Coordinates of C-alpha atoms and ligand atoms in Angstrom, one line a residue:
M1 CA -36.9 16.5 -9.2
P2 CA -34.5 14.1 -7.4
S3 CA -30.9 15.4 -7.0
Y4 CA -27.9 13.3 -8.2
T5 CA -27.3 12.5 -4.5
E6 CA -30.8 11.1 -4.2
L7 CA -30.3 9.0 -7.3
A8 CA -26.9 7.7 -6.2
N9 CA -26.3 4.2 -4.9
Q10 CA -26.6 4.1 -1.1
P11 CA -23.0 2.8 -0.4
V12 CA -21.5 5.7 -2.4
L13 CA -22.9 8.2 0.2
S14 CA -21.2 6.4 3.0
Q15 CA -17.8 6.2 1.3
P16 CA -15.0 7.8 3.4
I17 CA -12.9 10.2 1.3
Y18 CA -9.4 8.8 0.5
E19 CA -7.0 11.5 1.6
A20 CA -3.9 11.3 -0.6
G21 CA -0.6 12.9 0.1
R22 CA -0.5 16.4 -1.2
P23 CA 1.3 16.7 -4.6
I24 CA 4.4 18.9 -4.8
E25 CA 3.1 21.2 -7.5
V26 CA -0.1 21.9 -5.7
V27 CA 1.7 22.7 -2.4
A28 CA 4.2 24.9 -4.3
R29 CA 1.5 26.9 -6.0
E30 CA -0.5 27.3 -2.7
F31 CA 2.4 28.6 -0.7
G32 CA 4.3 30.4 -3.5
L33 CA 7.3 28.0 -3.4
D34 CA 9.7 26.8 -6.1
P35 CA 8.5 23.2 -6.8
T36 CA 12.1 22.0 -7.1
Q37 CA 12.7 23.0 -3.5
V38 CA 9.6 21.2 -2.2
I39 CA 10.1 17.6 -0.8
K40 CA 7.3 15.1 -0.5
L41 CA 7.6 12.7 2.4
A42 CA 3.9 12.0 2.4
S43 CA 3.0 8.9 0.3
N44 CA 5.7 6.3 1.0
E45 CA 7.2 6.7 -2.4
N46 CA 10.8 5.8 -3.3
P47 CA 13.2 8.7 -2.7
L48 CA 15.7 7.3 -5.2
G49 CA 13.2 7.7 -8.0
P50 CA 12.1 5.0 -10.4
S51 CA 14.0 1.7 -11.1
P52 CA 16.4 2.7 -13.9
L53 CA 15.6 -0.5 -15.8
G54 CA 11.8 0.2 -15.4
L55 CA 12.1 3.8 -16.5
E56 CA 14.1 2.9 -19.6
A57 CA 11.5 0.2 -20.6
A58 CA 8.6 2.6 -20.0
R59 CA 10.3 5.2 -22.2
R60 CA 10.8 2.7 -25.0
A61 CA 7.2 1.6 -24.7
L62 CA 5.9 5.1 -25.2
D63 CA 6.6 4.7 -28.9
S64 CA 3.8 2.0 -29.0
V65 CA 1.1 3.7 -27.1
H66 CA -1.1 3.9 -30.3
L67 CA -1.7 0.2 -29.5
Y68 CA -3.7 -1.2 -26.7
P69 CA -1.7 -2.9 -24.0
D70 CA -1.7 -6.7 -23.6
G71 CA -4.9 -7.1 -21.7
G72 CA -3.7 -10.5 -20.5
C73 CA -0.5 -9.0 -19.0
T74 CA 1.1 -12.2 -20.4
F75 CA 4.8 -11.4 -20.0
L76 CA 4.5 -9.8 -16.6
R77 CA 2.6 -12.8 -15.3
E78 CA 5.2 -15.1 -16.8
K79 CA 8.0 -13.1 -15.2
L80 CA 6.2 -13.0 -11.8
A81 CA 5.7 -16.8 -12.1
Q82 CA 9.4 -17.3 -12.5
H83 CA 10.2 -14.8 -9.7
W84 CA 7.9 -16.6 -7.3
Q85 CA 8.1 -20.1 -8.6
M86 CA 4.4 -20.2 -9.2
Q87 CA 2.3 -20.5 -12.4
P88 CA 1.3 -17.5 -14.6
N89 CA -2.4 -18.2 -14.0
Q90 CA -1.8 -17.7 -10.3
F91 CA -1.4 -13.9 -10.8
V92 CA -3.8 -11.0 -11.5
I93 CA -2.3 -7.7 -12.4
G94 CA -3.9 -4.5 -11.3
N95 CA -3.7 -0.7 -11.7
G96 CA -1.8 -0.6 -8.4
S97 CA -2.4 -3.3 -5.7
N98 CA -5.2 -1.0 -4.8
E99 CA -7.2 -2.2 -7.8
V100 CA -6.7 -5.9 -7.0
M101 CA -8.1 -5.3 -3.5
I102 CA -11.2 -3.6 -5.1
L103 CA -11.5 -6.6 -7.5
L104 CA -11.4 -9.0 -4.6
A105 CA -14.2 -7.1 -2.9
Q106 CA -16.3 -6.8 -6.1
T107 CA -15.9 -10.5 -6.7
F108 CA -16.8 -11.8 -3.3
L109 CA -18.6 -9.3 -1.1
R110 CA -22.3 -8.7 -0.9
P111 CA -24.5 -7.0 1.8
G112 CA -24.4 -8.9 5.0
D113 CA -20.8 -10.1 4.6
E114 CA -18.2 -9.0 7.1
V115 CA -14.7 -8.0 6.4
V116 CA -12.2 -8.1 9.2
F117 CA -9.2 -5.7 9.5
G118 CA -7.3 -3.6 12.0
S119 CA -8.6 -0.3 13.4
Q120 CA -5.7 1.5 11.9
A121 CA -5.5 -0.3 8.5
F122 CA -5.0 0.9 5.0
V123 CA -8.2 2.8 4.3
V124 CA -8.9 1.0 1.0
Y125 CA -10.0 -2.1 2.9
K126 CA -12.9 -0.1 4.3
L127 CA -13.7 1.7 1.1
A128 CA -13.9 -1.6 -0.8
T129 CA -16.0 -3.2 1.9
L130 CA -18.5 -0.3 2.2
M131 CA -18.9 0.0 -1.6
Q132 CA -20.2 -3.5 -1.8
G133 CA -22.6 -2.8 1.0
A134 CA -20.7 -5.3 3.3
T135 CA -19.8 -4.6 6.9
P136 CA -16.4 -3.6 8.1
V137 CA -15.3 -5.2 11.4
E138 CA -12.4 -3.2 12.8
V139 CA -10.3 -5.0 15.3
P140 CA -8.9 -2.6 17.9
M141 CA -5.1 -2.2 17.8
P142 CA -3.6 -1.8 21.3
N143 CA -0.6 0.5 21.0
F144 CA -1.3 0.6 17.3
R145 CA -0.1 -3.0 16.9
H146 CA -2.2 -5.8 15.4
D147 CA -3.8 -8.1 18.0
L148 CA -3.9 -11.3 15.9
P149 CA -5.8 -13.4 18.6
A150 CA -8.5 -10.7 18.4
F151 CA -8.6 -11.1 14.7
K152 CA -9.3 -14.8 15.2
A153 CA -12.0 -13.9 17.7
A154 CA -13.7 -11.5 15.3
I155 CA -14.4 -14.3 12.7
T156 CA -18.1 -15.2 12.4
P157 CA -20.0 -17.3 9.9
R158 CA -20.5 -14.0 8.0
T159 CA -16.8 -13.2 7.6
K160 CA -15.8 -13.3 4.0
I161 CA -12.4 -11.6 3.9
V162 CA -9.6 -10.8 6.4
F163 CA -7.2 -8.1 5.3
L164 CA -3.8 -7.8 7.1
A165 CA -0.9 -5.6 6.0
S166 CA 2.6 -6.4 7.3
P167 CA 4.2 -3.9 7.5
N168 CA 1.0 -2.1 8.3
N169 CA 0.2 1.3 6.9
P170 CA -0.2 3.9 8.5
T171 CA 1.4 2.6 11.8
G172 CA 4.5 0.9 10.3
G173 CA 4.4 -2.1 12.6
T174 CA 5.3 -5.6 11.4
D175 CA 3.9 -8.9 12.4
E176 CA 6.1 -12.0 13.0
P177 CA 6.0 -14.3 9.9
E178 CA 5.1 -17.2 12.2
A179 CA 2.1 -15.3 13.7
I180 CA 0.8 -14.4 10.2
L181 CA 1.1 -18.1 9.1
D182 CA -0.7 -19.1 12.3
L183 CA -3.6 -16.7 11.6
A184 CA -3.8 -17.8 8.0
R185 CA -3.9 -21.5 9.0
S186 CA -6.5 -20.9 11.7
L187 CA -9.2 -19.3 9.5
P188 CA -12.2 -21.4 8.5
E189 CA -12.8 -22.5 4.9
H190 CA -15.3 -19.8 4.1
V191 CA -12.9 -16.9 4.8
I192 CA -10.4 -15.5 2.3
F193 CA -7.2 -14.2 3.9
C194 CA -5.6 -11.3 2.0
L195 CA -2.0 -10.6 3.1
D196 CA -1.1 -7.1 1.8
E197 CA 2.7 -7.0 1.3
A198 CA 3.0 -3.5 -0.2
Y199 CA 6.1 -2.9 2.0
A200 CA 7.5 -6.5 2.3
E201 CA 10.6 -5.7 0.2
Y202 CA 11.9 -3.6 3.0
L203 CA 11.8 -6.5 5.5
D204 CA 14.6 -9.0 6.1
A205 CA 12.1 -11.8 6.6
S206 CA 8.5 -11.9 5.6
A207 CA 5.8 -14.7 5.8
D208 CA 5.8 -17.1 2.9
L209 CA 2.2 -18.1 2.3
R210 CA 2.8 -19.8 -1.0
P211 CA 2.7 -23.3 0.5
L212 CA -0.8 -22.5 1.9
I213 CA -2.0 -21.3 -1.5
L214 CA -0.6 -24.5 -3.1
S215 CA -2.3 -26.6 -0.5
G216 CA -5.6 -25.1 -1.4
R217 CA -6.2 -22.7 1.5
K218 CA -8.1 -19.5 0.7
V219 CA -5.1 -17.2 0.9
V220 CA -4.1 -14.4 -1.5
I221 CA -1.1 -12.1 -1.4
T222 CA -0.9 -8.6 -2.8
R223 CA 2.3 -6.8 -3.8
T224 CA 3.1 -3.6 -5.6
F225 CA 5.6 -1.9 -7.9
S226 CA 4.8 1.5 -6.2
K227 CA 7.2 1.3 -3.3
A228 CA 10.6 -0.5 -3.6
Y229 CA 10.5 -0.5 -7.4
G230 CA 9.7 3.2 -7.5
L231 CA 6.8 3.0 -10.0
A232 CA 4.0 4.6 -8.0
G233 CA 3.0 7.0 -10.8
L234 CA 2.6 4.1 -13.3
R235 CA 0.2 2.2 -11.1
V236 CA 1.1 -1.5 -11.2
G237 CA 0.4 -4.1 -8.5
Y238 CA -0.7 -7.7 -8.4
L239 CA -2.4 -10.5 -6.5
M240 CA -1.0 -14.0 -6.2
G241 CA -3.4 -16.8 -5.3
S242 CA -4.9 -20.0 -6.7
A243 CA -5.7 -20.2 -10.4
E244 CA -9.4 -20.4 -9.4
V245 CA -9.5 -17.1 -7.5
C246 CA -7.4 -15.4 -10.2
G247 CA -9.8 -16.6 -12.9
L248 CA -12.7 -15.1 -11.0
L249 CA -11.0 -11.7 -10.5
N250 CA -10.1 -11.6 -14.2
R251 CA -13.8 -11.8 -15.1
V252 CA -14.3 -8.6 -13.1
R253 CA -11.2 -6.7 -14.2
Q254 CA -11.4 -4.2 -17.1
P255 CA -9.9 -5.6 -20.3
F256 CA -7.0 -3.1 -20.4
N257 CA -6.7 -2.1 -16.7
V258 CA -2.9 -1.8 -16.8
N259 CA -1.4 0.6 -19.3
L260 CA 1.3 -0.2 -21.8
P261 CA 4.3 1.7 -20.4
A262 CA 3.4 0.5 -16.9
L263 CA 3.5 -3.2 -18.0
A264 CA 6.8 -2.7 -19.7
A265 CA 8.3 -0.9 -16.7
A266 CA 7.1 -3.5 -14.2
E267 CA 8.5 -6.4 -16.3
A268 CA 11.9 -4.7 -16.4
A269 CA 11.9 -3.4 -12.8
L270 CA 11.2 -6.9 -11.5
Q271 CA 14.7 -7.8 -12.8
D272 CA 16.3 -4.7 -11.2
R273 CA 17.6 -6.4 -8.1
E274 CA 20.4 -3.9 -7.7
F275 CA 17.9 -1.0 -7.4
V276 CA 15.7 -2.8 -4.9
Q277 CA 18.8 -3.7 -2.8
K278 CA 20.0 -0.1 -2.9
T279 CA 16.5 1.1 -2.0
K280 CA 16.4 -1.3 1.0
L281 CA 19.8 -0.1 2.2
V282 CA 19.1 3.6 1.9
N283 CA 15.7 3.0 3.7
A284 CA 17.3 1.1 6.5
Q285 CA 19.8 3.9 7.1
G286 CA 17.0 6.5 6.8
I287 CA 14.9 4.7 9.4
V288 CA 17.8 4.9 11.9
Q289 CA 18.5 8.6 11.0
L290 CA 14.8 9.6 11.3
G291 CA 14.4 7.5 14.5
Q292 CA 17.4 9.0 16.2
G293 CA 16.4 12.5 15.2
L294 CA 12.9 12.1 16.5
K295 CA 14.2 10.7 19.8
Q296 CA 16.5 13.7 20.2
L297 CA 13.5 16.0 19.6
G298 CA 11.6 14.0 22.3
F299 CA 8.9 12.6 20.0
H300 CA 7.5 9.2 20.4
F301 CA 7.2 7.1 17.3
I302 CA 6.3 3.5 16.4
E303 CA 9.3 1.4 15.7
G304 CA 9.1 -0.2 12.2
E305 CA 10.9 -1.4 9.1
A306 CA 8.7 0.0 6.4
N307 CA 9.7 3.1 4.4
F308 CA 7.9 5.4 6.9
L309 CA 7.5 6.1 10.6
A310 CA 4.4 7.2 12.4
A311 CA 5.4 9.9 15.0
Q312 CA 3.4 11.5 17.8
I313 CA 3.9 15.2 17.5
P314 CA 2.1 17.8 19.5
Q315 CA -0.3 19.9 17.4
A316 CA 0.3 17.6 14.4
E317 CA -2.3 19.4 12.2
E318 CA -0.6 22.7 12.8
V319 CA 2.9 21.2 12.2
F320 CA 1.6 19.6 9.0
L321 CA 0.5 23.0 7.7
R322 CA 3.7 24.8 8.9
L323 CA 5.9 22.2 7.3
Q324 CA 4.2 22.8 4.0
K325 CA 4.9 26.5 4.2
V326 CA 8.6 25.6 4.3
G327 CA 8.3 23.1 1.5
V328 CA 8.1 19.8 3.4
I329 CA 5.0 17.6 2.8
V330 CA 4.2 14.9 5.3
R331 CA 0.9 13.2 6.1
P332 CA -1.4 13.8 9.1
L333 CA -3.1 10.7 10.5
K334 CA -6.2 12.2 11.9
S335 CA -8.4 10.4 9.4
Y336 CA -7.0 7.1 10.7
G337 CA -8.2 8.0 14.2
M338 CA -4.6 9.0 15.1
T339 CA -5.1 12.6 16.0
G340 CA -1.7 14.1 17.0
W341 CA 0.3 11.8 14.7
L342 CA 2.1 12.4 11.5
R343 CA 3.4 9.8 9.1
L344 CA 6.9 10.6 7.8
T345 CA 8.1 8.8 4.7
V346 CA 11.8 8.0 4.8
G347 CA 13.6 10.2 2.2
T348 CA 17.2 10.5 1.1
P349 CA 19.7 11.4 3.9
E350 CA 19.4 15.1 2.9
Q351 CA 15.6 15.0 2.9
N352 CA 15.5 13.3 6.3
Q353 CA 17.9 15.9 7.7
R354 CA 15.8 18.8 6.3
L355 CA 12.6 17.3 7.8
L356 CA 14.3 16.9 11.2
K357 CA 15.7 20.5 11.0
E358 CA 12.3 22.0 10.2
L359 CA 10.7 19.9 13.0
A360 CA 13.3 21.2 15.4
K361 CA 12.6 24.8 14.4
L362 CA 8.9 24.4 14.9
Ligands
PLP401 C1 -0.6 -1.1 2.9 C2 -0.8 -0.7 1.5 N1 -1.4 -1.5 0.7 C3 -1.6 -1.2 -0.6 C4 -1.3 0.1 -1.1 C5 -1.6 0.4 -2.5 O1 -0.5 0.7 -3.3 P1 -0.6 0.7 -4.8 O2 -2.1 0.8 -5.2 O3 0.2 1.9 -5.2 O4 -0.1 -0.6 -5.3 C6 -0.7 1.0 -0.2 C7 -0.3 2.4 -0.7 O5 0.1 3.2 0.0 C8 -0.5 0.6 1.1 O6 0.1 1.5 2.0

């Protein structure tokens, strides 16, 4: 009798496991801690909590959860269109930006296709690629920075998608807007360029690829409500691109992929400029605070402007464990080929101080 494993589709067996940041309640139970005293600086979430406008809208929407959500995400697409000065049919809304990347892969990739991304890139690019039986082409990242000329050199007639995140996760480095534009313009017509801007709200200047989309180049942009808008638990993200590419992704998308409170929250949060501004400010101060603290402790880290820092810390795996015992959750980067590195999400000033104090003690 064949086992389930023998019956499974081949790509499933080669899927790397996505290692998420450990939840507060799980760590608290494992180490016998009071969950209210545990801090999570592991998943690049917003330490200020959810956007207040978003939260209020989600609460109101709960009264209507006996109804299906608007499968067309009409109002959110209209609001995004206004926000970006694009058309509503140039957006696809996903259950996190994670989902729109999977939709992109499902829509376009087949065995034999190649997908180009950095050697230390967000792991979902690889998961999505392998699941379609396509081939990941990982471009080495010297000093954990993108080598964009090497991206260009990696393009072949088989390349279907190029993924680039700026700021990049897990390294935190950012690419110059001009360099990103140059890469996007240089790609041949059979290649789709996906710029992942999950952390772009934290930057002072990011690349604006909308003119390329409007001029018909195969460029898509992904964004999320999980970070600067503080809605990670509701799962909303989106892709911006041509009406044609959005129409194709919409055929693959589940009819009700984004839930009702999430849609309401995202619509309201998009207007919450004050919250996003405050988030950006607190983060910029936190990056300085964490950076200075790490320097004082003698730890090397990658300079960045996202809401996290990757730091090289001796015996990182052991430190990861010992920090949990004292109620501080961070993220080891071994699975990204960065043994000896931890990724530290920027918290509130108090949380950052606590992390630095515990690191100093260790
Ligand atoms: C670079 C990058 N892209 C995309 C995502 C996906 O975020 P979400 O699915 O919550 O929108 C993340 C999440 O951490 C990320 O780091």
